[in-house]
Coordinates of C-alpha atoms and ligand atoms in Angstrom, one line a residue:
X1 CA 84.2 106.8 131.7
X2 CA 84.8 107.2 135.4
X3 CA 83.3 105.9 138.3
X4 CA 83.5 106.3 141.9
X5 CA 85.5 104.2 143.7
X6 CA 83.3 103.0 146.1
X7 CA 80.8 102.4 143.1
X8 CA 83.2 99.8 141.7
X9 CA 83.5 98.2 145.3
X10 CA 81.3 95.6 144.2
X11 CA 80.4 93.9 140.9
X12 CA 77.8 95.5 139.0
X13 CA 76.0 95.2 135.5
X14 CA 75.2 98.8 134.1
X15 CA 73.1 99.0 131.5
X16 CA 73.3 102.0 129.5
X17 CA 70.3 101.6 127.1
X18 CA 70.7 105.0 125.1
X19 CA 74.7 103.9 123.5
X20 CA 73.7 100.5 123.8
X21 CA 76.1 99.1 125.7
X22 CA 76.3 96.8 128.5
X23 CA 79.5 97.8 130.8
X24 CA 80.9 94.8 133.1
X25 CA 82.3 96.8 135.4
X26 CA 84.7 95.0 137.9
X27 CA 87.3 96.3 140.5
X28 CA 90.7 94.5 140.9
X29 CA 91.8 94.1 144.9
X30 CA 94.8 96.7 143.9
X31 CA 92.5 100.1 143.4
X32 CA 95.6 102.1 143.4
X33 CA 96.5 100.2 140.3
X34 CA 95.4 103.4 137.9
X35 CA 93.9 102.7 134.7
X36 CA 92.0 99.0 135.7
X37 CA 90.7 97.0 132.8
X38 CA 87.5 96.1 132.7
X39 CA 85.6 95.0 129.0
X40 CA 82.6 96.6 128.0
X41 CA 80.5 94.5 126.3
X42 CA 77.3 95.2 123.7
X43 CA 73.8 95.4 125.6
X44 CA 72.7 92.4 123.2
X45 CA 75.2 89.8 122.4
X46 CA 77.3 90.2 118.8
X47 CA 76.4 87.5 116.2
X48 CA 79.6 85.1 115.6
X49 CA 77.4 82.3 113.9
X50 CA 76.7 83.6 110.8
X51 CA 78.3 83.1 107.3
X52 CA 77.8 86.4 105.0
X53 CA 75.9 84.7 102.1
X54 CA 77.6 84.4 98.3
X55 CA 80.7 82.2 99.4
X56 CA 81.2 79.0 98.4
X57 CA 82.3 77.1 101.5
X58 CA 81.3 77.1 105.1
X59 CA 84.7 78.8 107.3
X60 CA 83.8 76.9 110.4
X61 CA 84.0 73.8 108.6
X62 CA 82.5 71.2 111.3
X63 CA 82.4 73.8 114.3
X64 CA 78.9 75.3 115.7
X65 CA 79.8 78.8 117.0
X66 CA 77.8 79.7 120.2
X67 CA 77.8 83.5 120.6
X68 CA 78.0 83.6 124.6
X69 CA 81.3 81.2 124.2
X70 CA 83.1 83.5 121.4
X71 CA 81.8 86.5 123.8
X72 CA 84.0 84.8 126.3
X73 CA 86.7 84.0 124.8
X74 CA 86.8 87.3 123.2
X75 CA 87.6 88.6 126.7
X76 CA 89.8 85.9 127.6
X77 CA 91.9 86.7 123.9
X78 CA 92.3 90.4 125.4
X79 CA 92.7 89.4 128.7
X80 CA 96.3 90.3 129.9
X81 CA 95.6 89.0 133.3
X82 CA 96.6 85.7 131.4
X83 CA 100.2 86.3 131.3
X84 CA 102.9 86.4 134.3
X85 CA 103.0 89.9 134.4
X86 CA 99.9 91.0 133.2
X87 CA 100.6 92.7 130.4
X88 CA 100.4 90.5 127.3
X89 CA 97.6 89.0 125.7
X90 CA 96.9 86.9 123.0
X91 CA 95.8 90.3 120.9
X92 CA 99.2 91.7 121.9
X93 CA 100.8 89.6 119.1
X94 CA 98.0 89.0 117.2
X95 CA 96.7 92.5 115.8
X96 CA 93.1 92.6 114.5
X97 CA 94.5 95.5 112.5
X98 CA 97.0 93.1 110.8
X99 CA 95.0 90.5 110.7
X100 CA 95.5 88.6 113.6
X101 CA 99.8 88.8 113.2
X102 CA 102.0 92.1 114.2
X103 CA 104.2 93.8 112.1
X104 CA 107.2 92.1 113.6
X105 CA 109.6 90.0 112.2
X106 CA 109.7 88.4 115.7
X107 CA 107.1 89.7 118.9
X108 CA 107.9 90.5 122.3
X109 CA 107.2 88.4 125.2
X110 CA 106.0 88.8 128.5
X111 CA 109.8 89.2 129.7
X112 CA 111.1 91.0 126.7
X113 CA 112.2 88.0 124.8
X114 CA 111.4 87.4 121.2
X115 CA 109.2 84.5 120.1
X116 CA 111.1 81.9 118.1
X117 CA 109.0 82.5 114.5
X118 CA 106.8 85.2 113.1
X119 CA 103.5 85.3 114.8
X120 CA 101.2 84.1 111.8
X121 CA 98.0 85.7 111.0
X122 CA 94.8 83.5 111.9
X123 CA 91.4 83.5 109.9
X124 CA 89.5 80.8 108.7
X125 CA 91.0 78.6 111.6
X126 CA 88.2 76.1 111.4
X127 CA 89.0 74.6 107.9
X128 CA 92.4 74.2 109.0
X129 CA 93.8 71.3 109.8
X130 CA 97.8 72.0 111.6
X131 CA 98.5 74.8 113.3
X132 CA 101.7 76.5 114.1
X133 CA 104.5 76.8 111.6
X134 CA 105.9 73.3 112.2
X135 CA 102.1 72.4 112.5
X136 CA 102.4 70.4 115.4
X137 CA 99.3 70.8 117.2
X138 CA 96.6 68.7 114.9
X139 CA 93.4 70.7 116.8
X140 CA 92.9 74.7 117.6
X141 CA 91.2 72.8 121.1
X142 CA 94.4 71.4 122.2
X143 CA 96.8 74.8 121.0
X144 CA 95.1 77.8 122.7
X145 CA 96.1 77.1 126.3
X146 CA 99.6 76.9 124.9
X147 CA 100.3 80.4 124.3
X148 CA 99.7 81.6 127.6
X149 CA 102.0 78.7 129.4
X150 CA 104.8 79.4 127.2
X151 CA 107.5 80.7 128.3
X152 CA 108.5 83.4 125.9
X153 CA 105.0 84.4 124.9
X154 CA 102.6 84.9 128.2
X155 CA 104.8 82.8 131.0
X156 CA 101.7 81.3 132.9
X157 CA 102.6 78.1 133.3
X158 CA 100.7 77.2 136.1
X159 CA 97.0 76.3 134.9
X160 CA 95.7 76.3 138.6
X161 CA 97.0 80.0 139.0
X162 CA 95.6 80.8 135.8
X163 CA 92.3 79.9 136.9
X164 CA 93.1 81.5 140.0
X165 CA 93.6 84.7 138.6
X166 CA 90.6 84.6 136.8
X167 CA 88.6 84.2 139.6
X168 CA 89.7 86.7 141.3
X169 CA 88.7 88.9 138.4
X170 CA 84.8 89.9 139.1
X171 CA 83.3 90.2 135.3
X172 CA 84.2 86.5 135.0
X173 CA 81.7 84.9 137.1
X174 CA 78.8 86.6 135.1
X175 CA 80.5 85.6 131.5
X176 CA 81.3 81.9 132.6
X177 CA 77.6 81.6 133.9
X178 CA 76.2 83.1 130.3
X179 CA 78.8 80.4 128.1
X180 CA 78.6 77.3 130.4
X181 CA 75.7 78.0 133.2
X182 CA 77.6 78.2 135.9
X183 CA 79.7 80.7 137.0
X184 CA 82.7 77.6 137.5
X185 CA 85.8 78.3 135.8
X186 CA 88.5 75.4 134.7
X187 CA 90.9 75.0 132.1
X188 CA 88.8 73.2 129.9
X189 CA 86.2 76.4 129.5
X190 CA 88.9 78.5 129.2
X191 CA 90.5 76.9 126.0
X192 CA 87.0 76.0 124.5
X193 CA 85.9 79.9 125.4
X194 CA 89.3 80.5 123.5
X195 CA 88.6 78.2 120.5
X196 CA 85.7 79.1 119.7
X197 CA 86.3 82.8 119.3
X198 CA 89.1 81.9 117.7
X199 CA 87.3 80.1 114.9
X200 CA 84.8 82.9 114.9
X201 CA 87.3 85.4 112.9
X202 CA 86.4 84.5 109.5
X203 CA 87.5 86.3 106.5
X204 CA 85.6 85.8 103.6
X205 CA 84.9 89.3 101.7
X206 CA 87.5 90.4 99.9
X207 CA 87.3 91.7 96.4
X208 CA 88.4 88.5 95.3
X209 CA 85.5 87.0 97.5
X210 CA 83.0 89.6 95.8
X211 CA 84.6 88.7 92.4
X212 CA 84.2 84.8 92.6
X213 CA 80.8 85.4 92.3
X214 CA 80.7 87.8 89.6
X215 CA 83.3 86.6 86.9
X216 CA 86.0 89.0 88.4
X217 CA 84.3 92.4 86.5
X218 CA 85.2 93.8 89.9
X219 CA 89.3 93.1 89.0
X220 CA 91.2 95.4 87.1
X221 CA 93.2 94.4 84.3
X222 CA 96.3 94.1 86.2
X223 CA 94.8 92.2 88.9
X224 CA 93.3 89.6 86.6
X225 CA 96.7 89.0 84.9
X226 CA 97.8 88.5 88.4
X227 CA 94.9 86.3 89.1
X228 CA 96.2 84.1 86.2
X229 CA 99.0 83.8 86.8
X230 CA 98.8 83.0 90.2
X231 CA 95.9 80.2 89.7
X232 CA 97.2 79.3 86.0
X233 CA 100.7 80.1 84.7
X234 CA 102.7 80.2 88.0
X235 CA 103.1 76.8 90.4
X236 CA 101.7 79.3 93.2
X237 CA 97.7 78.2 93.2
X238 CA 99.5 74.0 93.4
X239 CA 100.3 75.4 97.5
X240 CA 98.1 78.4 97.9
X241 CA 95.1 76.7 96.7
X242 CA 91.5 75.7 98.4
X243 CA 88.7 78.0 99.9
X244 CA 91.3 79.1 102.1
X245 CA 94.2 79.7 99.9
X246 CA 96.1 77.8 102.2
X247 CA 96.4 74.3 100.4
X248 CA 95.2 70.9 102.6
X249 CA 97.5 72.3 105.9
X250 CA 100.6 70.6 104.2
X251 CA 104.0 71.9 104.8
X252 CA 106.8 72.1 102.1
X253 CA 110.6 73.0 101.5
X254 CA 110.4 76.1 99.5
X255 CA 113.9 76.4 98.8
X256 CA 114.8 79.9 101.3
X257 CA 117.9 78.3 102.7
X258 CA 120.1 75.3 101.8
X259 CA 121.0 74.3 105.6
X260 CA 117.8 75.6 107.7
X261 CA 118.7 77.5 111.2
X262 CA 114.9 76.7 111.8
X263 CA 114.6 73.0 111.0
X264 CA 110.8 73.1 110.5
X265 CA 108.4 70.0 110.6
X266 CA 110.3 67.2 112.9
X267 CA 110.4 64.0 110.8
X268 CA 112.6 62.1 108.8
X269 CA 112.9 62.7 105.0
X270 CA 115.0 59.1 104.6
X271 CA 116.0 56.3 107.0
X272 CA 119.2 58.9 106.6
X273 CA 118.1 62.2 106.9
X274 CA 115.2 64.7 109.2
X275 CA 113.6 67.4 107.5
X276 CA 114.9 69.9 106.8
X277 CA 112.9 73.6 106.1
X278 CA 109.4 72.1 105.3
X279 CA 107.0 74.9 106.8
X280 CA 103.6 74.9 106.9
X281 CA 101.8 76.4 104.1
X282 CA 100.0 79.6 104.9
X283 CA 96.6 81.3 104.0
X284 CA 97.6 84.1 101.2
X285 CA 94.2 85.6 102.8
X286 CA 94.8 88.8 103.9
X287 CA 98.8 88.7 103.0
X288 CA 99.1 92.6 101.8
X289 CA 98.6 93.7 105.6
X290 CA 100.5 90.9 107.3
X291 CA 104.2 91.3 106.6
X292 CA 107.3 91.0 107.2
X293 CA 106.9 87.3 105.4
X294 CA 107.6 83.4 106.1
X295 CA 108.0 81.8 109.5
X296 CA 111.4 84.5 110.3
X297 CA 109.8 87.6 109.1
X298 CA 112.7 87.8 106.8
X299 CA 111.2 89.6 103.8
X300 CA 109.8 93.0 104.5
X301 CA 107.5 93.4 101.4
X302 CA 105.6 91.4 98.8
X303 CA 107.8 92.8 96.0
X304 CA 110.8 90.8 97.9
X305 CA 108.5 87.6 98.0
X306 CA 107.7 87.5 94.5
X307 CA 111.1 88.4 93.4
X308 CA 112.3 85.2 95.9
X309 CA 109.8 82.8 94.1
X310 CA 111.4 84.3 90.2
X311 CA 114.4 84.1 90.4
X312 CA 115.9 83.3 94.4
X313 CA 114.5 79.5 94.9
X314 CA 117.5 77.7 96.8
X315 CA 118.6 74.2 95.1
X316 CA 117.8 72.2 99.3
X317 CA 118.1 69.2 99.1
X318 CA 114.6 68.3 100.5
X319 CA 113.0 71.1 98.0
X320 CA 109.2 70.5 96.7
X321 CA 108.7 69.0 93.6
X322 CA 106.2 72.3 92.8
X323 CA 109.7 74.0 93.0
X324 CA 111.7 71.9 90.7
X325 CA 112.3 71.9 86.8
X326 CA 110.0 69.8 84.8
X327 CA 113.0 67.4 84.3
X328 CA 114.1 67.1 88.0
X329 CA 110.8 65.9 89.1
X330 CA 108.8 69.2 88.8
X331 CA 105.9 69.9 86.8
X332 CA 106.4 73.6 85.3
X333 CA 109.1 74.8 83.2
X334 CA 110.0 78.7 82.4
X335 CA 113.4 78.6 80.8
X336 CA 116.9 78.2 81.5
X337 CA 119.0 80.5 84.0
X338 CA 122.5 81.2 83.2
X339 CA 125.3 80.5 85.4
X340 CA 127.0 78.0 87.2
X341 CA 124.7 75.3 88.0
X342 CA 127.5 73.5 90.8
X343 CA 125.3 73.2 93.6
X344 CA 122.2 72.1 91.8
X345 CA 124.3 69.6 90.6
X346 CA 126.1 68.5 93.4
X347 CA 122.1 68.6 95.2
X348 CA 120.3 66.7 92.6
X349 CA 118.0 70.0 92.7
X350 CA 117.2 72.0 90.1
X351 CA 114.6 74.7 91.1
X352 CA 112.3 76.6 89.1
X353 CA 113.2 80.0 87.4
X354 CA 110.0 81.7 86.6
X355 CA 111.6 84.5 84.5
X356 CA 108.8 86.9 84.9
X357 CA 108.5 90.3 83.4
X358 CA 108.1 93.7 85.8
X359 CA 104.7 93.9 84.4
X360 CA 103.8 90.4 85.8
X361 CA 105.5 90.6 89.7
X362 CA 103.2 94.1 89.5
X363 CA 100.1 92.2 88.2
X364 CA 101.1 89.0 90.8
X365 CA 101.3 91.8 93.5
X366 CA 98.2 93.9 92.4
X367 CA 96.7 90.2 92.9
X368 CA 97.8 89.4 96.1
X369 CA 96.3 92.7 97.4
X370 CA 92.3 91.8 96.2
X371 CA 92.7 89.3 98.7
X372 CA 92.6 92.1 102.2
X373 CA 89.0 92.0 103.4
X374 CA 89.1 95.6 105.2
X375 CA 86.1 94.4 107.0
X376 CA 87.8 91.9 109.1
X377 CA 90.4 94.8 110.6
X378 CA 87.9 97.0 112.0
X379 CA 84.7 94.6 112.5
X380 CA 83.9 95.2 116.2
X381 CA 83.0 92.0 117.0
X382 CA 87.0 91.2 117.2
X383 CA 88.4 94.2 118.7
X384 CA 89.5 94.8 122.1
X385 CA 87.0 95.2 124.9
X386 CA 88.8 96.2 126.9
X387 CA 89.0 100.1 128.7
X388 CA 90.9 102.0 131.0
X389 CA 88.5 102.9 134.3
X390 CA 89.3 103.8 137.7
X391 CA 92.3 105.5 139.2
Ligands
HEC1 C1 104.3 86.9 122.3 C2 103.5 86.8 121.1 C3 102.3 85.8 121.1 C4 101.3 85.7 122.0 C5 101.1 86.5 123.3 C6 100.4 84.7 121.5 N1 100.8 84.2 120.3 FE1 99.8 83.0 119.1 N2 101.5 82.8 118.0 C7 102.7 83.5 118.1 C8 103.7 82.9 117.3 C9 105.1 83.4 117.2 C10 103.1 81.8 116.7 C11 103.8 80.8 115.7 C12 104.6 79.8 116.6 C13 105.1 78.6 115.9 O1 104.7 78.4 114.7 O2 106.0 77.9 116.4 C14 101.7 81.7 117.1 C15 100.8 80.9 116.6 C16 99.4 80.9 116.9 C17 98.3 80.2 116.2 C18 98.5 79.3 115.0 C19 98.1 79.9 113.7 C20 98.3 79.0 112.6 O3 97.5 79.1 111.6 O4 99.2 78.1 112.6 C21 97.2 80.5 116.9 C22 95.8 80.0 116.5 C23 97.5 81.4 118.0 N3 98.9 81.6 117.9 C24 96.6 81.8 118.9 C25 97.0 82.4 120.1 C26 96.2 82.6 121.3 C27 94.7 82.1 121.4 C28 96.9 83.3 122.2 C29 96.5 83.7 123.6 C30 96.1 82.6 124.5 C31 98.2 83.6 121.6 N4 98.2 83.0 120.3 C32 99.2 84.3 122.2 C33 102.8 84.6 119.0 C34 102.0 84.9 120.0
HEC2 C1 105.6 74.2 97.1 C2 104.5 75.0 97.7 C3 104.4 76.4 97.4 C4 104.3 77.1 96.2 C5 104.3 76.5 94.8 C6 104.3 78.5 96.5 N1 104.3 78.7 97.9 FE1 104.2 80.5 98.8 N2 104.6 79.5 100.6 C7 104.8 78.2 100.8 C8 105.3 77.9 102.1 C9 105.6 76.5 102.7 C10 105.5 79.1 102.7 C11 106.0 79.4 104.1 C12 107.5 79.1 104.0 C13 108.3 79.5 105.3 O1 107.9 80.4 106.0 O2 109.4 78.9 105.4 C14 105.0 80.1 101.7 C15 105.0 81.5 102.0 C16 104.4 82.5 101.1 C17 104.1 83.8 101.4 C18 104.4 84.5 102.8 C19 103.3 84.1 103.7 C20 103.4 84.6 105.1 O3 102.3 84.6 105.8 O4 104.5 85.0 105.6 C21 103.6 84.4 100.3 C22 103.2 85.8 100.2 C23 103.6 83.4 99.3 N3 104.1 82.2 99.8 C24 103.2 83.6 98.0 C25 103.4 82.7 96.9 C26 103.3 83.0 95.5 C27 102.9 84.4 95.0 C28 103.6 81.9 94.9 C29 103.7 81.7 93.4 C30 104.7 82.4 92.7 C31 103.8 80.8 95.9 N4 103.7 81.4 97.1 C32 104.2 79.5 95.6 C33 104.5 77.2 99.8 C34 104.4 77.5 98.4

């Protein structure tokens, strides 16, 4: 779509009844900028506050959704006028096609640099309790504003500039006055606009959604092995667990390293001793499109996890009892390995060998991949508004 320029001198609603779709058009300061942004929004607002019926929990937990709020923060999410340089936003690392993460072990900044951890996938948000790997922010209201002042990820660290910046964008005025009344912008709109369409992407209709309902005659026979043994033979279900597969937002040492580059959580274990690798437990929602895996990215496929969990566990120091032996303070037993056992030894720390067969990891796999609801990667209410006009 192409307007003139003088057309886009001036702020203006068009309404274009026949596609349905409500263009707020907007011209920067800088017309010879080529290729503006501008979002393009539906004639009649998208629904964010409803809960597809058949599931047996509530994803916003104690959050009302307001659909003029998530409408705004929807821009704001897309919005790459909310980084130093104007090219990143939040959707830059966080993909609607991969779920809210990237394909990255690691994502580029606003100056090139790469983020510390893997950029975690997001659904479900509001019956979680920790975010971020080390889950140091308790509330998603207090952790969207930091992406954008960081100083790998979007660099904005002033929050009167960032408000600044906004106002001198002109669809902003109309979508402030729509979520709040008033065309006013401050920080505190901003993160709430954030927030809440953040906790708007919900993810709740998998085939393992549809099956819950329906004794799992939807699963093949493969993926109800896998569904057993994830829920009933294998520890994995003791973490993984909950509506959102994601336990109670706990963290644990799963045994990837014996030193940790990445220390994780920041605590102490013992008067003695910090913690060491405890990472925050993530939803398994979603998991078959949001590799490479853990907080470094460092497995590429699922295979590689699975095979990690069998037969790869690291005897840390600090590792989960759900990890250990039955005799070392575990809970599960699946035979001896072979070999020399120094280390475990030397670490009190003897961790679980699940000796599975190639049948099961392909069963645990076929599993894991029941749990992609396809709907949530192309649902429009969560894509990018944003399109190129002007030149
Ligand atoms: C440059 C890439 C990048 C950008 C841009 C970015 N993020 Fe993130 N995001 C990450 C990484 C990496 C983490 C994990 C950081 C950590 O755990 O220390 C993360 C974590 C999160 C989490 C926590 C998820 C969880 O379950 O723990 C949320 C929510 C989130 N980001 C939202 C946002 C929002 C909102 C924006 C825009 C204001 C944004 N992010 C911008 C990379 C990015
Ligand atoms: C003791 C708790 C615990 C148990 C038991 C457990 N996990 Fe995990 N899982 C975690 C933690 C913690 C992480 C993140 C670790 C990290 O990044 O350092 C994780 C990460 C994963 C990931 C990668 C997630 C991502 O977004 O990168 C997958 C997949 C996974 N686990 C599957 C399984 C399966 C399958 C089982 C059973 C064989 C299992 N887990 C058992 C705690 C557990």
């Amino acid at each position: 779509m192409k307007y003139e320029s003088t057309a886009i001198r001036k702020f203006f609603l068009l309404l274009i009844p026949v596609t349905g779709v409500l263009i707020i058009n907007s011209c920067h300061k800088d017309m010879s900028v080529p290729g503006a942004r501008v979002p393009v929004l539906p004639a009649e607002v998208y629904k964010y506050d409803s809960v597809p019926g058949d599931i047996d929990f509530n994803p916003f937990g104690q959050l009302v959704i307001n659909n003029d709020l998530a409408t705004l923060g929807r821009v704001l999410f897309y919005e790459t006028q909310l980084s130093m340089n104007n090219r990143i936003s939040c959707g830059t690392c966080h993909k609607q096609r991969f779920a809210f993460s990237d394909n990255e072990a690691f994502s580029v900044g606003f100056e090139n640099k790469l983020t510390g951890r893997n950029t975690p996938a997001f659904i479900n948000t509001g019956i979680q309790s920790g975010f971020f790997w080390d889950l140091r922010e308790a509330t998603l209201g207090s952790m969207v504003l930091k992406p954008i002042a960081n100083h790998i990820e979007m660099g904005l660290e002033s929050q009167s500039y960032m408000v600044r910046k906004l106002e001198a964008l002109p669809y902003y005025a109309e979508l402030f006055t729509k979520a709040f009344g008033s065309p006013e912008i401050t920080t505190d709109k901003i993160s709430r606009a954030l927030e809440q369409f953040v906790s708007s992407i919900i993810s709740v209709q998998s085939k393992f959604d549809i099956g819950k309902s329906a004794n799992f005659a939807n699963f093949t026979e493969q993926e109800e092995e896998g569904r057993q043994l994830f829920f009933h033979d294998l520890p994995c279900s003791a973490c993984h667990g909950g509506s959102n597969l994601s336990g109670l937002s706990i963290a644990e040492n799963i045994g990837l390293e014996l030193d940790y580059k990445d220390n994780g959580v920041v605590g102490d274990f013992s008067p003695t001793e910090a913690l060491d690798g405890w990472f925050k437990v993530p939803t398994v929602r979603n998991i078959a499109v949001t590799g490479p895996y853990m907080h470094d990215g460092r497995f590429k496929t699922l295979e590689e996890v699975v095979e990690f969990y069998n037969s790869g566990i690291l005897p840390h120091r600090q590792l989960s009892t759900m990890m250990r032996k039955h005799d070392n303070g575990g809970f599960f037993f699946f035979g001896e390995d072979l070999g020399n056992h120094q280390l475990e030894l030397q670490n009190n720390c003897f961790p679980l060998r699940m000796h599975m067969t190639s049948d099961q990891k392909a069963a645990l796999v076929a599993f894991l991949h029941t749990l992609t609801d396809n709907r949530l990667m192309t649902d429009p209410r969560f894509a990018d508004p944003f399109t190129l006009v002007g030149e």
